[in-house]
Amino acid sequence: MISIQSGAALAKGLFPVVGAAGVTALRVGFSALILLAVWRPWRRGPERGEVGATVLYGAALGLMNLLFYLALRTIPLGIAVAIEFTGPLAVALAGSRRTLDFAWIGLAVLGLGLLLPLGDTASLDPTGAALALAAGLCWAGYIVFGQRAGRSGGGRAVSLGMLVAALVVAPVGLAEGGADLFTPATLATGLVIAVLSSALPYSLEMFALTRLPRPAFGVLMSLEPAVAAVAALALLGERLTLLQVAAIGCIVAASAGITVASRRSVKIPPDTGSST
């Protein structure tokens, strides 16, 4: 999450050069190349049922990145992250069965609500908000399909999924960025964004997806707005208000609570070594 938010700050600065779709194409394209080189998924053929899950996972991944960057053109980063979290929270809610689970999710929702500047919602661009919400729906699909794809091996799944994501976003990115995508400075910045925002964090998330219950993963990811707020303070000089500090406390408590509850009630599958 720290890596993703650092990459997001860098990516937004590149929007005036190649557009949001162009930055997405650079991010996902370089990430695919890096992950393919590291994991070399062609060393064995696809297993039964693996292709469909990987394609759905990759499509959700590509659309999630594209829609989120498109939303960032017109609404602030913190608000976009908070709206996008409707996706993983919905996944967590769908997988909950006990009253205590709903209590932790309610606390996370409260924290997200406190992070939103509710008094300024009238000034939010409706198109940007809708794009962030659509990115959240894709995030939910990323969690669901990522777990299925990851059963064949985390590194293999994330590299093939990123390749599918690159194929999904490349036409849109090329149409918007054009020849400016291929200047040395733009390519170098795109490579850094890819490492920070996709290659490293998505690999780590794939390992988490295959080892955590779905509700626990979904609510743990609700730390993202809190990390975004801290990154904004560190990288952009944006100071936190007391209300934002309270919101972060709610989210951290909810994440810790759902994790402890899930570890007690669900046996986490052991590492089978399939990722090596």
XYZ file of C-alpha atoms in Angstrom:
276
model
C 0.000 0.000 0.000
C 2.897 2.361 0.725
C 4.369 1.501 -2.649
C 1.049 2.007 -4.469
C 0.425 5.438 -2.953
C 3.954 6.617 -3.766
C 3.409 5.506 -7.347
C 0.028 7.256 -7.477
C 1.589 10.568 -6.505
C 4.199 10.172 -9.244
C 1.620 9.052 -11.800
C -0.659 12.055 -11.335
C 2.211 14.345 -12.236
C 2.492 12.568 -15.600
C -1.184 13.097 -16.541
C -0.534 16.429 -18.369
C 2.025 14.703 -20.605
C 0.269 11.521 -21.794
C -3.113 11.582 -20.098
C -4.550 9.246 -17.468
C -5.044 6.402 -19.954
C -1.501 6.820 -21.242
C -0.070 6.583 -17.730
C -2.190 3.478 -17.138
C -0.801 1.858 -20.281
C 2.770 2.607 -19.196
C 2.169 1.338 -15.676
C 0.462 -1.896 -16.665
C 2.632 -2.529 -19.739
C 5.942 -2.226 -17.891
C 4.535 -4.245 -14.992
C 3.591 -7.064 -17.354
C 7.094 -7.135 -18.852
C 8.731 -7.189 -15.412
C 6.490 -9.910 -14.022
C 6.759 -12.079 -17.122
C 10.550 -11.883 -16.945
C 10.589 -12.753 -13.242
C 8.021 -15.559 -13.160
C 8.342 -16.967 -16.726
C 4.840 -18.485 -16.739
C 5.400 -20.150 -20.124
C 7.475 -22.881 -18.464
C 4.351 -25.011 -18.127
C 1.004 -25.119 -19.899
C -2.251 -23.825 -18.401
C -4.184 -26.089 -16.074
C -7.853 -26.968 -16.454
C -9.999 -23.962 -15.648
C -6.982 -21.676 -15.217
C -7.373 -19.689 -18.442
C -10.844 -18.348 -17.710
C -10.018 -17.256 -14.168
C -6.793 -15.593 -15.299
C -8.509 -13.674 -18.097
C -11.224 -12.409 -15.726
C -8.613 -11.500 -13.117
C -6.500 -9.623 -15.658
C -9.469 -7.788 -17.182
C -10.624 -6.659 -13.729
C -7.069 -5.564 -12.923
C -6.669 -3.518 -16.096
C -10.070 -1.833 -15.859
C -9.557 -1.087 -12.156
C -6.336 0.796 -12.895
C -7.740 2.634 -15.906
C -10.959 3.754 -14.222
C -9.142 4.869 -11.075
C -6.668 7.027 -12.980
C -9.506 8.496 -15.048
C -11.261 9.402 -11.783
C -8.120 11.117 -10.463
C -8.348 13.687 -13.270
C -11.268 15.427 -11.578
C -11.480 14.349 -7.917
C -8.862 14.292 -5.118
C -6.845 11.150 -4.422
C -8.178 10.571 -0.918
C -11.797 10.840 -2.016
C -11.201 8.568 -5.009
C -9.605 5.912 -2.799
C -12.461 6.106 -0.298
C -15.151 5.751 -2.993
C -13.238 2.916 -4.635
C -13.357 1.015 -1.369
C -17.011 0.212 -1.862
C -15.721 -2.782 -3.849
C -13.594 -4.629 -1.264
C -15.999 -3.712 1.531
C -18.839 -5.286 -0.447
C -16.743 -8.454 -0.825
C -16.071 -8.486 2.917
C -19.747 -7.994 3.692
C -20.814 -10.773 1.307
C -18.458 -13.221 2.984
C -19.499 -12.377 6.542
C -21.693 -14.684 8.591
C -21.339 -13.557 12.213
C -22.578 -10.468 14.016
C -19.046 -9.584 15.067
C -17.919 -9.516 11.424
C -20.618 -6.974 10.612
C -19.526 -4.884 13.593
C -15.932 -4.712 12.319
C -17.118 -3.871 8.805
C -19.399 -1.186 10.233
C -16.431 0.338 12.024
C -14.455 0.335 8.757
C -17.366 2.017 6.966
C -17.500 4.638 9.720
C -13.799 5.335 9.245
C -14.214 5.683 5.492
C -17.160 8.003 6.036
C -15.091 10.205 8.320
C -12.363 10.409 5.678
C -14.826 11.765 3.126
C -15.302 15.560 3.211
C -19.076 15.200 3.444
C -19.623 18.937 3.645
C -18.006 19.385 0.218
C -19.692 16.543 -1.654
C -21.676 18.983 -3.786
C -18.404 20.144 -5.344
C -17.372 16.629 -6.380
C -17.359 15.964 -10.087
C -20.110 13.352 -10.654
C -18.256 11.740 -13.552
C -15.110 11.338 -11.468
C -17.105 9.886 -8.575
C -18.845 7.431 -10.927
C -15.488 6.353 -12.369
C -14.119 5.748 -8.863
C -17.203 3.696 -8.013
C -16.745 1.638 -11.189
C -13.106 1.095 -10.202
C -14.380 -0.212 -6.871
C -16.585 -2.754 -8.631
C -13.568 -3.893 -10.637
C -11.599 -4.131 -7.397
C -14.226 -6.527 -6.058
C -13.799 -8.625 -9.203
C -10.026 -8.500 -8.783
C -10.343 -10.002 -5.288
C -12.788 -12.745 -6.304
C -11.078 -13.771 -9.557
C -7.601 -13.274 -8.083
C -8.218 -15.931 -5.469
C -9.319 -18.385 -8.151
C -6.412 -17.594 -10.460
C -3.901 -17.709 -7.612
C -4.589 -21.370 -6.854
C -2.368 -22.317 -9.800
C 0.585 -20.377 -8.338
C 0.684 -16.758 -7.188
C 3.579 -15.516 -9.322
C 2.359 -17.274 -12.452
C -1.173 -15.943 -11.995
C -0.178 -12.336 -11.381
C 2.207 -12.251 -14.362
C -0.366 -13.689 -16.773
C -3.086 -11.511 -15.291
C -0.943 -8.411 -15.789
C -0.380 -9.409 -19.409
C -4.150 -9.571 -19.926
C -4.509 -6.206 -18.174
C -1.916 -4.673 -20.515
C -3.797 -5.942 -23.551
C -7.011 -4.421 -22.186
C -5.651 -0.914 -21.514
C -3.015 -0.588 -24.276
C -5.403 0.505 -27.068
C -6.930 3.254 -24.907
C -3.536 4.428 -23.664
C -2.003 4.544 -27.132
C -4.986 6.472 -28.449
C -4.608 9.140 -25.767
C -0.832 9.293 -25.248
C 0.337 8.752 -28.819
C 4.011 9.292 -29.606
C 4.578 11.104 -26.287
C 4.459 7.722 -24.573
C 7.791 6.746 -26.111
C 10.022 9.669 -25.119
C 12.925 8.578 -22.869
C 11.823 10.680 -19.887
C 8.242 9.404 -20.082
C 9.348 5.795 -20.419
C 11.701 6.108 -17.443
C 8.974 7.630 -15.272
C 6.518 4.979 -16.434
C 8.950 2.235 -15.431
C 9.275 3.639 -11.902
C 5.488 3.955 -11.632
C 5.098 0.362 -12.795
C 7.448 -0.969 -10.130
C 5.922 1.087 -7.316
C 2.264 0.807 -8.300
C 1.881 -2.637 -9.859
C 4.779 -5.084 -10.131
C 5.779 -5.110 -6.465
C 2.448 -4.547 -4.651
C 0.330 -6.854 -6.840
C 2.823 -9.666 -6.380
C 2.579 -9.229 -2.623
C -1.221 -9.053 -2.819
C -1.387 -12.284 -4.805
C 0.479 -14.101 -2.040
C -1.954 -12.587 0.481
C -4.999 -13.544 -1.606
C -4.013 -17.208 -1.579
C -3.355 -17.293 2.177
C -6.111 -15.153 3.738
C -9.878 -15.603 3.934
C -11.674 -13.284 1.500
C -13.388 -11.159 4.212
C -10.082 -10.620 6.016
C -8.324 -9.547 2.829
C -11.150 -7.201 1.857
C -11.186 -5.336 5.168
C -7.406 -5.357 5.546
C -7.294 -3.478 2.261
C -9.414 -0.767 3.870
C -6.124 0.491 5.275
C -5.542 1.990 1.820
C -7.268 5.365 2.480
C -5.326 5.689 5.710
C -2.047 4.995 3.916
C -3.080 7.492 1.228
C -3.595 10.160 3.886
C -0.173 9.486 5.414
C 1.452 9.494 1.969
C -0.210 12.819 1.211
C 1.291 14.227 4.395
C 4.766 12.882 3.626
C 4.901 13.560 -0.112
C 2.551 16.495 -0.616
C 2.679 18.253 2.757
C -1.032 17.759 3.453
C -1.634 17.786 7.202
C -4.142 15.491 8.865
C -7.093 16.895 10.790
C -8.304 15.377 14.041
C -11.273 13.929 12.159
C -8.937 12.189 9.718
C -6.875 10.799 12.605
C -10.074 9.406 14.129
C -11.002 7.868 10.773
C -7.608 6.177 10.508
C -8.045 4.783 14.015
C -11.427 3.275 13.081
C -10.012 1.637 9.964
C -6.945 0.225 11.709
C -9.104 -1.180 14.524
C -11.528 -2.767 12.041
C -8.695 -4.311 10.046
C -7.063 -5.768 13.153
C -10.387 -7.034 14.462
C -11.460 -8.857 11.297
C -8.001 -10.400 10.950
C -7.998 -11.805 14.483
C -11.579 -13.088 14.099
C -10.788 -14.765 10.774
C -7.658 -16.485 12.094
C -9.689 -17.971 14.910
C -12.518 -19.237 12.698
C -10.845 -20.125 9.376
C -7.820 -22.325 8.826
C -5.459 -20.519 6.452
C -4.072 -22.909 3.798
C -0.330 -23.599 4.119
C 2.262 -22.473 1.594
C 2.524 -25.266 -0.962
C 5.617 -23.862 -2.618
C 3.773 -23.373 -5.914
C 5.043 -19.812 -6.254
C 8.706 -20.758 -6.622
